[in-house]
Coordinates of C-alpha atoms in Angstrom, one line a residue:
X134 CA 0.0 0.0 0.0
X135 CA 1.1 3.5 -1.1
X136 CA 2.1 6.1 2.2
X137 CA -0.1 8.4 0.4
X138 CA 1.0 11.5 3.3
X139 CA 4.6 10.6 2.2
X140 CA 3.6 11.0 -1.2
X141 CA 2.4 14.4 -0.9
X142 CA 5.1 15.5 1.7
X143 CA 7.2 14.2 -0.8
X144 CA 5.9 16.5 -3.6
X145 CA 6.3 19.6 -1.3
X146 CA 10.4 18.7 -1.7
X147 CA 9.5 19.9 -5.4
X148 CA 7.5 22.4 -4.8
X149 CA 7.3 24.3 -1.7
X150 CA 4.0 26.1 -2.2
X151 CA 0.7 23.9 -3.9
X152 CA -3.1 24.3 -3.7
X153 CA -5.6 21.8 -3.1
X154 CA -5.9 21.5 -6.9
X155 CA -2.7 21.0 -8.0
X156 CA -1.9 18.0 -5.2
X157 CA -4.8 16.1 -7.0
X158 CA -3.4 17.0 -10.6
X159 CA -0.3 15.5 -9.5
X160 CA -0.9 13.0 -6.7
X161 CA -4.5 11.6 -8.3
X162 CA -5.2 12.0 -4.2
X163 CA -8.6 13.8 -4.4
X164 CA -11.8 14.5 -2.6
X165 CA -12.4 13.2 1.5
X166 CA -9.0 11.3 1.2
X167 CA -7.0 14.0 0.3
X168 CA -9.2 16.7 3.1
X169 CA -8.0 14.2 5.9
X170 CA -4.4 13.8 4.9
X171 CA -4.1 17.4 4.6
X172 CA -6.4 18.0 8.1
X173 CA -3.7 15.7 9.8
X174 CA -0.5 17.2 7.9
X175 CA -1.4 20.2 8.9
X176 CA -2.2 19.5 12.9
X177 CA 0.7 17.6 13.0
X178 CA 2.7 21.4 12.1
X179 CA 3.9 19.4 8.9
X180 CA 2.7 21.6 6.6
X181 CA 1.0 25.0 7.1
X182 CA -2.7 26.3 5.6
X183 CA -2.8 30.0 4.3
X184 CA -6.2 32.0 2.9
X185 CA -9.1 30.9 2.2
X186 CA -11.7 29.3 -0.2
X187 CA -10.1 29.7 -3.5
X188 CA -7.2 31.5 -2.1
X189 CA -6.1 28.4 0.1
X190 CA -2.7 27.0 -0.3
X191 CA -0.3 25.3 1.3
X192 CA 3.5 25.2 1.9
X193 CA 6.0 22.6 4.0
X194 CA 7.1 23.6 7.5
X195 CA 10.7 22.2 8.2
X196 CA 11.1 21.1 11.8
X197 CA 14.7 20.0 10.5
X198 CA 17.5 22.0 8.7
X199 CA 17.5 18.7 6.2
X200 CA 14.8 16.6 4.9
X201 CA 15.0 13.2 3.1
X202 CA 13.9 12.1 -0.9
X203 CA 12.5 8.9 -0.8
X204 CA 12.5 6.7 -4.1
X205 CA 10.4 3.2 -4.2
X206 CA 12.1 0.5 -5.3
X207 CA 10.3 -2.4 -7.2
X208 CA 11.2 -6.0 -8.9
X209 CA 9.0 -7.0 -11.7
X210 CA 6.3 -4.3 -10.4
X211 CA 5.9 -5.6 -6.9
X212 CA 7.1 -2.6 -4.3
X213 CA 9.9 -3.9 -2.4
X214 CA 10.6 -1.3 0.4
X215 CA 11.5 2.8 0.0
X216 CA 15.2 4.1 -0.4
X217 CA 15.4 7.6 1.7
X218 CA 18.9 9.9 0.9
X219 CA 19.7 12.7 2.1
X220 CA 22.9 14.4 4.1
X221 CA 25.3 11.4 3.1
X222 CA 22.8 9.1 4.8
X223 CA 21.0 6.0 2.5
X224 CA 18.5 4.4 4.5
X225 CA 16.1 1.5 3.3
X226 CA 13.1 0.2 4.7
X227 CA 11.3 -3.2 3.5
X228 CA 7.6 -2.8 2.7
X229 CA 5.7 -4.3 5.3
X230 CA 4.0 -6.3 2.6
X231 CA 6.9 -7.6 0.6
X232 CA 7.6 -11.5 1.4
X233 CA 10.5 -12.1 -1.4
X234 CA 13.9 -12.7 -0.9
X235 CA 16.0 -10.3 1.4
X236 CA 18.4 -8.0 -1.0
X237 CA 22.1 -8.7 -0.9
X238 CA 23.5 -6.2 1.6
X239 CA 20.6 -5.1 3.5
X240 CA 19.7 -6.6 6.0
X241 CA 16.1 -7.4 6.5
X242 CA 16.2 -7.7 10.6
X243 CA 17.5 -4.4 10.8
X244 CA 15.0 -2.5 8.7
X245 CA 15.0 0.3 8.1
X246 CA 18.8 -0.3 7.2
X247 CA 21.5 2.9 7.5
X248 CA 24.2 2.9 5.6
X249 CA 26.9 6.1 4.3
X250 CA 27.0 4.9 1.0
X251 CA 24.3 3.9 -1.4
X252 CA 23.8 0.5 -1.1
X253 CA 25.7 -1.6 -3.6
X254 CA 23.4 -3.9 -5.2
X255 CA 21.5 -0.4 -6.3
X256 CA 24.5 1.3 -7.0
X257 CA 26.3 -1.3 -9.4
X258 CA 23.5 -0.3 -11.7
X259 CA 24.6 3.0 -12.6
X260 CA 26.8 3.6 -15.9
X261 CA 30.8 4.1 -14.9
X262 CA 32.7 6.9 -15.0
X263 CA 32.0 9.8 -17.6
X264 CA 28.8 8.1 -18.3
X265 CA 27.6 8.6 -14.6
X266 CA 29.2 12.2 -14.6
X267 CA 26.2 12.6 -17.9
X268 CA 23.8 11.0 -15.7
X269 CA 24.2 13.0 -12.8
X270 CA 24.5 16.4 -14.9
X271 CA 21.7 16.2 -16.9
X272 CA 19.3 16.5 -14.7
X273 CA 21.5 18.5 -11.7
X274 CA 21.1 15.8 -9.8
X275 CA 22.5 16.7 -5.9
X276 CA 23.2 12.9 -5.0
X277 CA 24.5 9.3 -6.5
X278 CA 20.9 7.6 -5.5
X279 CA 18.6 10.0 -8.1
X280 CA 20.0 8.8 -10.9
X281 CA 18.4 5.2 -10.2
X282 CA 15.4 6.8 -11.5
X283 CA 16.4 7.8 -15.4
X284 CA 18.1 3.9 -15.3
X285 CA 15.0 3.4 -17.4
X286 CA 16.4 0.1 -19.0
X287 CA 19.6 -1.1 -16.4
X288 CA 20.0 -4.7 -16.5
X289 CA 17.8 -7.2 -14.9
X290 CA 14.4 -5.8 -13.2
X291 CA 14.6 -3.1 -11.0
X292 CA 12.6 0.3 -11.2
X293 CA 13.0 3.2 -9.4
X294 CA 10.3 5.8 -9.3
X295 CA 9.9 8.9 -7.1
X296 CA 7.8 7.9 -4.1
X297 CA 5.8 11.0 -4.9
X298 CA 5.2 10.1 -8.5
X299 CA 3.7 6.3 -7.9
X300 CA 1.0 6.8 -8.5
X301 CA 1.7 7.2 -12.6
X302 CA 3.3 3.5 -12.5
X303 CA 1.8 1.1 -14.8
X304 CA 2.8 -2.6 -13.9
X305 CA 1.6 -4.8 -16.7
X306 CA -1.5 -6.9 -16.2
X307 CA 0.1 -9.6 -18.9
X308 CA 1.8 -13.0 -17.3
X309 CA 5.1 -13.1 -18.0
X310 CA 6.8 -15.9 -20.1
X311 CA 8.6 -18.4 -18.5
X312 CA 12.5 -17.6 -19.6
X313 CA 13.2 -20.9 -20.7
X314 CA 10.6 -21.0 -23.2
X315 CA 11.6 -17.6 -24.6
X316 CA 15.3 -18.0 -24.5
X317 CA 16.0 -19.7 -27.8
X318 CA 14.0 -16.5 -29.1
X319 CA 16.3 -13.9 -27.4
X320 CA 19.7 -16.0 -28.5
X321 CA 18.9 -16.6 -31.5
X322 CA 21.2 -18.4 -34.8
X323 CA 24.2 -16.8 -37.3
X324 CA 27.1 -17.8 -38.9
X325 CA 30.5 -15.7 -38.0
X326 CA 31.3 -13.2 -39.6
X327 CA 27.6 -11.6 -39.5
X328 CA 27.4 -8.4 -40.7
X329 CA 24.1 -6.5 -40.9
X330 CA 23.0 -4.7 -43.9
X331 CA 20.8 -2.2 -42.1
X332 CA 21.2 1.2 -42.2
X333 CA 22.2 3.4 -39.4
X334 CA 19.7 6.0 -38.4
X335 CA 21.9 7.8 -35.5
X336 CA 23.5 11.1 -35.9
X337 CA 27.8 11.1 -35.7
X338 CA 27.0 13.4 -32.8
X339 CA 25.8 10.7 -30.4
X340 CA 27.9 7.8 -32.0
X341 CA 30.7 9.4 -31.2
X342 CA 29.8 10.3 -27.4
X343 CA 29.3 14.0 -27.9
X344 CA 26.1 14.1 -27.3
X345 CA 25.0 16.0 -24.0
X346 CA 22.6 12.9 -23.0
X347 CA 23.4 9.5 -22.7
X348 CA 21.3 7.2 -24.4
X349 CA 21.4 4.1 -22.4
X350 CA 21.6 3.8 -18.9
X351 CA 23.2 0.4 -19.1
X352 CA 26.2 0.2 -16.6
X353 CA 29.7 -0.2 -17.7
X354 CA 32.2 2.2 -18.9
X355 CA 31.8 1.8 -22.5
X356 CA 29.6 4.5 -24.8
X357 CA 26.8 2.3 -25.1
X358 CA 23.5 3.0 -27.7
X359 CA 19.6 1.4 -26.6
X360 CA 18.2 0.7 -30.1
X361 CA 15.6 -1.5 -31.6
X362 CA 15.7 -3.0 -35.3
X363 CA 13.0 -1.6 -38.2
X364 CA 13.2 -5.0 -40.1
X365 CA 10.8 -3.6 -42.6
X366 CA 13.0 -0.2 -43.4
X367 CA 16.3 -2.4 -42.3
X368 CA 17.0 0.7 -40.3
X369 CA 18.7 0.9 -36.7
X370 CA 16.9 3.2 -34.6
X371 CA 17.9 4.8 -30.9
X372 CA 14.3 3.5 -28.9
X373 CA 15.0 4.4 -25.3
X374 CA 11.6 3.0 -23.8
X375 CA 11.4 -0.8 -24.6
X376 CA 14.8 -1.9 -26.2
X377 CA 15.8 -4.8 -27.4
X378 CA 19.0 -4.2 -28.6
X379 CA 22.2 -2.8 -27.7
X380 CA 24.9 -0.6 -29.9
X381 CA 28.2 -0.5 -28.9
X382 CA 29.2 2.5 -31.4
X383 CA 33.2 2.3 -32.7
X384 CA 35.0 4.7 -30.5
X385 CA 37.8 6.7 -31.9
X386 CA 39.3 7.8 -28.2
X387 CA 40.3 4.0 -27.8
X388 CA 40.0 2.3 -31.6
X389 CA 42.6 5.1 -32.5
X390 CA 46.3 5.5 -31.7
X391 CA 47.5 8.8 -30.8
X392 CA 50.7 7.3 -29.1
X393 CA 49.4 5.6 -26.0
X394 CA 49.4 2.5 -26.6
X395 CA 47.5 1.8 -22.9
X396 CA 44.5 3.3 -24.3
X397 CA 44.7 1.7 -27.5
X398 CA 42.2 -1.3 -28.4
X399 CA 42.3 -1.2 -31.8
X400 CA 39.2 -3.4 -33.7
X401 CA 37.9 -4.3 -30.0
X402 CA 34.6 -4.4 -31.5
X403 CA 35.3 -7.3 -34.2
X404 CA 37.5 -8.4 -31.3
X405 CA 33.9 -9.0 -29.4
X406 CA 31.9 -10.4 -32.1
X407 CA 34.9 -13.4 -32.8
X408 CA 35.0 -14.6 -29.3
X409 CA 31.3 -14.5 -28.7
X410 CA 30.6 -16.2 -31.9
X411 CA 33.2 -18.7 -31.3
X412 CA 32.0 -19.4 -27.5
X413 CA 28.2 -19.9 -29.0
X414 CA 28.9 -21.7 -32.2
X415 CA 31.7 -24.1 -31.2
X416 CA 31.6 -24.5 -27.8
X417 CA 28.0 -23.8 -26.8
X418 CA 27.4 -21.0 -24.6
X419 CA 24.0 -19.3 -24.3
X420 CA 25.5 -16.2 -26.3
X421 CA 22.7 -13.6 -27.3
X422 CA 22.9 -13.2 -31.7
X423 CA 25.3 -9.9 -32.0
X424 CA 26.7 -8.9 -35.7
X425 CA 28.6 -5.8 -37.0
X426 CA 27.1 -2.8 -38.8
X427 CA 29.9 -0.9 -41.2
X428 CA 29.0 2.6 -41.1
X429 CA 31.1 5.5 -42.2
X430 CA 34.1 3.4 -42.7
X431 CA 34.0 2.0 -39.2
X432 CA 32.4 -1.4 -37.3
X433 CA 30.2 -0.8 -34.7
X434 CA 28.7 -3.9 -32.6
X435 CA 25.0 -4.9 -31.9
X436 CA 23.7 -7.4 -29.5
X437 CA 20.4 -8.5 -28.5
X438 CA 19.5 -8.1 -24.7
X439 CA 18.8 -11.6 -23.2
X440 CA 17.0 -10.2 -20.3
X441 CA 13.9 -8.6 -22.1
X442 CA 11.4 -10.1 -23.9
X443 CA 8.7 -7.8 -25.2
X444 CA 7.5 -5.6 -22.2
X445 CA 9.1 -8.0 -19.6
X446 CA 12.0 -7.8 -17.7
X447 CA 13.9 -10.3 -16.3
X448 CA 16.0 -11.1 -12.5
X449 CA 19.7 -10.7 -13.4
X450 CA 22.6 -9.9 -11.3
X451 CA 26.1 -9.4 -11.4
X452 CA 28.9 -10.5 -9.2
X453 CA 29.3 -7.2 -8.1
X454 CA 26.2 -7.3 -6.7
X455 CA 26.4 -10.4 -5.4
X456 CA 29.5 -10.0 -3.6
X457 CA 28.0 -6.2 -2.7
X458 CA 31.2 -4.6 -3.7
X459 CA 31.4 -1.3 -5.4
X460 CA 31.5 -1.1 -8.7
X461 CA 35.2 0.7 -8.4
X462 CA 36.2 -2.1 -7.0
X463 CA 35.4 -4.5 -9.6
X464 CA 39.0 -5.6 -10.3
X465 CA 39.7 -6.3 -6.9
X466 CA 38.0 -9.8 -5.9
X467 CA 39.0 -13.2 -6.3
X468 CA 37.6 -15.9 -8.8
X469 CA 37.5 -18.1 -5.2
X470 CA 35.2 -15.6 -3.8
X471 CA 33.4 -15.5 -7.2
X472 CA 33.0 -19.2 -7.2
X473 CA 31.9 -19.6 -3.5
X474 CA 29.0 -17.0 -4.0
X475 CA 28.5 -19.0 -7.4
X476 CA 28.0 -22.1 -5.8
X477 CA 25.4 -20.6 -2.9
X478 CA 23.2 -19.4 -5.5
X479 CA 23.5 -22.0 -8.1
X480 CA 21.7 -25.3 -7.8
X481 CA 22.0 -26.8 -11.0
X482 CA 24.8 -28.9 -11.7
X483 CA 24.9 -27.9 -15.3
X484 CA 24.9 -23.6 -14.5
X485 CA 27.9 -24.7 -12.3
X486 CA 29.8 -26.2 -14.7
X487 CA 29.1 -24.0 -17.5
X488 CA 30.5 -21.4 -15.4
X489 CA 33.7 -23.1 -14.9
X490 CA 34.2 -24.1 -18.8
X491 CA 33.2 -20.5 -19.5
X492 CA 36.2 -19.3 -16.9
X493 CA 38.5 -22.0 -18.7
X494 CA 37.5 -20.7 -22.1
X495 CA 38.2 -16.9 -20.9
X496 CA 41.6 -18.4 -19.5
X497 CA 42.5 -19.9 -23.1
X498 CA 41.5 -16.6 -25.2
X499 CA 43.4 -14.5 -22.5
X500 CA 39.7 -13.0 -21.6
X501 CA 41.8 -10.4 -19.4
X502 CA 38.7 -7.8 -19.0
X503 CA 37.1 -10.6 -16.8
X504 CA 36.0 -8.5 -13.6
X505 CA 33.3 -9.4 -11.6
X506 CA 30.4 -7.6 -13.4
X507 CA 31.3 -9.1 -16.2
X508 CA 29.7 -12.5 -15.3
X509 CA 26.4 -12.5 -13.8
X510 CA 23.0 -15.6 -13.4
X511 CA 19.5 -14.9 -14.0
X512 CA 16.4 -16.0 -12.3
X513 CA 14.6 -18.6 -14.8
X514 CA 11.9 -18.9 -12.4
X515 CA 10.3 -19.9 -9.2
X516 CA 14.1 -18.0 -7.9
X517 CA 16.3 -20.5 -9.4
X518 CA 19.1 -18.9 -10.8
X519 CA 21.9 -20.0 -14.0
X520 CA 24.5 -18.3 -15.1
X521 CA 23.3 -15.8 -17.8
X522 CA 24.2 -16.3 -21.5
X523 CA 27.7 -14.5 -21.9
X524 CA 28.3 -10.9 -22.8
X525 CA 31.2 -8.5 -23.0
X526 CA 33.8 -11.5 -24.2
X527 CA 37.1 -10.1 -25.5
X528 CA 40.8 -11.5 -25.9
X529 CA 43.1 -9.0 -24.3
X530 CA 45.8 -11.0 -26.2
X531 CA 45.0 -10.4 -28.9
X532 CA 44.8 -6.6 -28.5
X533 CA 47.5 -6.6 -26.4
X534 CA 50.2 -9.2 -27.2
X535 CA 51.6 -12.1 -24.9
X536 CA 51.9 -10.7 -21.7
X537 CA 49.0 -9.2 -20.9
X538 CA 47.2 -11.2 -18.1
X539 CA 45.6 -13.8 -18.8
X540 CA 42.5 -13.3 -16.1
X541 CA 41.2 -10.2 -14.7
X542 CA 41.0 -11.4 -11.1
X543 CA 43.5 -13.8 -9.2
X544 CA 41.9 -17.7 -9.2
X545 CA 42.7 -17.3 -5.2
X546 CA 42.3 -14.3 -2.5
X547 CA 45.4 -15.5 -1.0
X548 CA 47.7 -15.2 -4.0
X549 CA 45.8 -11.9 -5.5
X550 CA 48.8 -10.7 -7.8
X551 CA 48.8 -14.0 -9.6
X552 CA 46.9 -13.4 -12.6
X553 CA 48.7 -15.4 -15.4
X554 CA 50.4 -18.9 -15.6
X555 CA 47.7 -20.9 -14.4
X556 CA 47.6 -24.5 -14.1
X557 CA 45.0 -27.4 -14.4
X558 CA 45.1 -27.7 -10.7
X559 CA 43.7 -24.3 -10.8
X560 CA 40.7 -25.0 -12.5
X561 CA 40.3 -27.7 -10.2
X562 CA 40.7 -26.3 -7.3
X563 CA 37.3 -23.8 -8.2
X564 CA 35.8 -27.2 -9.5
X565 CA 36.3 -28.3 -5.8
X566 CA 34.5 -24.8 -4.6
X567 CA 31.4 -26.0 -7.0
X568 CA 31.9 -29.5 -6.0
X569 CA 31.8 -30.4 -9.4
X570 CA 33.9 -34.1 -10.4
X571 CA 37.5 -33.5 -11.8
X572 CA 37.6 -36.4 -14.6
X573 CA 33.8 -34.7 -16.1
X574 CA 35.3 -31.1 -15.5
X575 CA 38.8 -31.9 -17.2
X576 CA 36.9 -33.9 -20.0
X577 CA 35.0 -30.1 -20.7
X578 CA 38.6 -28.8 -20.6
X579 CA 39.6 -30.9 -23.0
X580 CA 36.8 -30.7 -25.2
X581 CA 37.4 -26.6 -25.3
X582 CA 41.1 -26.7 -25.8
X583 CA 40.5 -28.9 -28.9
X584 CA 38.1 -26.4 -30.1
X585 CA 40.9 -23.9 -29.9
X586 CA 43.4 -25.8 -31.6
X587 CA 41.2 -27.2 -34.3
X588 CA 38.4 -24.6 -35.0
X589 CA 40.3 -21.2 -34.3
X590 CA 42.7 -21.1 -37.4
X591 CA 39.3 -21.3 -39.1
X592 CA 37.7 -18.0 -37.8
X593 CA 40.6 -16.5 -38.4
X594 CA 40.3 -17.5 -42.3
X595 CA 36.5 -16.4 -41.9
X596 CA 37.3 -13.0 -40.8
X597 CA 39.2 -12.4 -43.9
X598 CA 35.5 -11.8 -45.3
X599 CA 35.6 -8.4 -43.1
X600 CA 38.6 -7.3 -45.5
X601 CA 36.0 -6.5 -48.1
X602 CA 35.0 -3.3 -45.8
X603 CA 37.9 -2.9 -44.4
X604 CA 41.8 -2.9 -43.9
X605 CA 41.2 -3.7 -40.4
X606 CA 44.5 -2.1 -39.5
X607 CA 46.2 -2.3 -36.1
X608 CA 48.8 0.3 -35.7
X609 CA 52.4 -0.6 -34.2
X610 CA 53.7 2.8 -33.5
X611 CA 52.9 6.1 -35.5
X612 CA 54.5 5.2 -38.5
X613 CA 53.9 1.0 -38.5
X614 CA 50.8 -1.0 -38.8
X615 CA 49.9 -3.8 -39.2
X616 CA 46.0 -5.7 -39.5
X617 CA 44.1 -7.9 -37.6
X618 CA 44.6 -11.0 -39.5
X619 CA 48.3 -10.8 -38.7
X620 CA 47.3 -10.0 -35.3
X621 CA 45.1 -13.4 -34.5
X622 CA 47.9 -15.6 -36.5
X623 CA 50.3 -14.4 -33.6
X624 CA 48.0 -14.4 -31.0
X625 CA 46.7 -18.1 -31.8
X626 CA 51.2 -19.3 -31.7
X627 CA 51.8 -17.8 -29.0
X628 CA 48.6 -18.8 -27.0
X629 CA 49.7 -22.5 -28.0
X630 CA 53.1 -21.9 -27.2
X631 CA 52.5 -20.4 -23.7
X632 CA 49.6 -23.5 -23.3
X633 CA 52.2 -26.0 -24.0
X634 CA 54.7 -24.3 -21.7
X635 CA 51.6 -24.4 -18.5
X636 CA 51.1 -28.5 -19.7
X637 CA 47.8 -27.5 -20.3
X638 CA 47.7 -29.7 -23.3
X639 CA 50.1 -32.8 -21.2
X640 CA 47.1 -32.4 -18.4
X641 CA 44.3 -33.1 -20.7
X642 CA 46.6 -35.7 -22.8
X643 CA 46.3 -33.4 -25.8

């Protein structure tokens, strides 16, 4: 049930002075409900009554130098509890009538909850670094937690919406679909390389990130575009309300070199497609169907989200979440701590050991951009979880050479520098974590590092076919370049090399 003298209190934070009229234009609080509330507001010298008939108005009275916003969180349209910020405080209070599942980090026998920092699981929603310095300045927003309400389309199912302004949400009346019988939709098929012969409808403006407002408000550091497919025009279209798709637009700041080559990731974007394709077609992963648009001389990257369907949302977290650690701290957990939290919330045998092979894989391709939110599960149903279909797969070798890392976190806490030269006994030491059996778990091991050998040299022969659009150079230094192709024959000799040197291959009696 709505705190309908919160909401109107909470309208007073926008607008100090409001008649009788207005509060029912904007509250849809009207006739003897909204004369008591405002009777018992006033006698309890929260707000004050001046004039008369017509004339009457009324206006907040501040017993406090501060006073609190309050946003109402929800999950799939049920009201969870209310977040109230203010004065470096972040307090959060359950709704009485809420029975799901406690959120991760808030604890529900201390409720309401206090904490100096918004909470995490909320807070690892919100777009990184220049793209939540857009968020916040586009509206002038005073504090972290108002942005939660323009994350219109965030991953998974959260809302956030002004207690004061509840009263305009709409939860859908329609069931929602099972996700298992919808996810074949969502993944879809395609053949690598799959490049889309649509035409762009977006202005350079906001492909290239100049744009004053962001135009997805999906976290991560990356410029990323929300955009839907017009099948009959074969047009790509920005559709901020219900998309289905995601643009990842070529970015000149990193796809460039202006002589630093830490900021360089040149063709990251074809970089993305290969790997993902190669995870879904030869090893199968759940991978959502992605493809490459060439528009004014440059690849851009489009995936299909796998946590929408229609008008529904679905129940997805990441790890950072799920270990509630800041999203600035993404880097700096374990793949132990990863896999213990992994193995508390999954139940199936099969999501367990599709994460492993999926951490093996990313160990093989030199996945190096691994962190935490970049692996996250999603609720099927009934709250049982499985590791989502993958997203955000890239090979820092190959962008990088040989000695980039070859995981973005440690395998262990206890040896947290240790980010290359893993063994079998690695792997198998997180198989222990998920209690999974080592001759199954090095048999999937095996399997994949065939794959590799056998399949990769093929791919790389396949994206020859992007040659017809472009050069795909690489640049060396200034003056020396070189292209992709000659970039994934070294990476794949060198991965083998380094392999051979670990006994990866005399482990699985390759």
């Amino acid at each position: 049930m709505i705190n309908k003298e919160k909401v109107i209190l909470e309208l007073f934070e926008k607008e100090p002075q409001l008649t009788k009229k207005l509060i029912e234009l904007k509250t849809d609080i009207k006739g003897s409900t909204l004369n008591n509330i405002l009777k018992s507001l006033v006698e309890s010298n929260s707000i004050e009554r001046f004039g008369q008939g017509r004339a009457t108005y009324y206006q907040r009275v501040y017993k406090e130098t501060f006073s609190y916003k309050n946003i109402t969180v929800l999950n799939d349209g049920i009201i969870i509890g209310e977040l109230s910020f203010g004065d470096g405080k972040y307090i959060f209070e359950y709704n009485e009538k809420y029975k799901g599942s406690e959120l991760i980090g808030i604890p529900r026998n201390e409720n309401p909850y206090l904490s100096n920092t918004l909470f995490y699981i909320f807070e690892n929603l919100i777009p990184e670094s220049h793209r939540r310095e857009k968020h916040l300045n586009i509206e002038n927003f005073d504090d972290l937690a108002d942005s939660l309400t323009t994350l219109l389309n965030t991953h998974g199912s959260y809302e956030f919406v002004y207690t004061y302004e509840l009263f305009k949400y709409k939860k859908s009346n329609d069931k929602r679909p099972s996700y298992t019988t919808i996810k074949n939709k969502l993944l879809e098929t395609y053949s690598y390389p799959n490049v889309l012969n649509y035409e762009l409808d977006i202005s350079d403006e906001i492909l290239e990130d100049k744009s004053d407002t962001d135009y997805s408000s999906l976290s991560g550091y990356q410029n990323k575009i929300d955009i839907n497919i017009d099948t009959k025009k074969q047009t790509i279209i920005i559709d901020t309300k219900n998309p289905h798709y995601l643009l990842k637009p070529f970015n000149k700041n990193i796809g460039e070199y202006f002589g630093d080559k830490n900021s360089y990731y040149p063709q990251v974007l074809v970089n993305e497609h290969l790997f993902m394709s190669f995870a879904k077609n030869e090893l199968g992963f759940d991978v959502p169907y992605n493809g490459l648009i060439y528009h004014n001389g440059n690849f851009h990257y489009l995936i299909k989200r796998f946590d929408r369907y229609e008008e529904f949302r679905y129940e997805q977290y990441d790890f950072g979440q799920l270990l509630n650690i800041p999203s600035s701290k993404k880097y700096t957990a374990s793949s132990d701590e990863v896999f213990h939290k992994a193995n508390e919330l999954l139940k199936d045998k099969n999501s367990k050991l599709e994460l492993l092979r999926f951490y093996f894989y990313s160990y093989i391709i030199q996945h190096g951009d691994l962190h935490v939110k970049n692996i996250a599960i999603i609720n099927i149903g009934k709250e049982k979880f499985t590791l989502s279909p993958l997203y955000d797969v890239i090979s820092l070798g190959v962008i990088k050479g040989k000695d980039i890392d070859d995981l973005a976190l440690p395998i262990q806490k206890k040896h947290k520098t240790q980010k290359s030269k893993f063994t079998i006994d690695d792997f198998l030491y997180l198989a222990d974590i998920l209690e999974l059996n080592h001759l199954e778990v090095k048999n999937e091991f095996r399997k994949i590092a065939i794959k590799f050998i056998e399949m990769f040299p093929q791919y790389i022969e396949k994206t020859k076919e992007l040659l017809h659009y472009d050069e795909l150079s690489v640049s060396k230094t200034r003056h020396r370049k070189t292209n992709l192709i000659k970039k994934l024959n070294s990476f794949y000799e060198e991965r083998l090399i380094a392999l051979k040197k670990a006994l990866i291959f005399e482990e699985l009696e390759i």
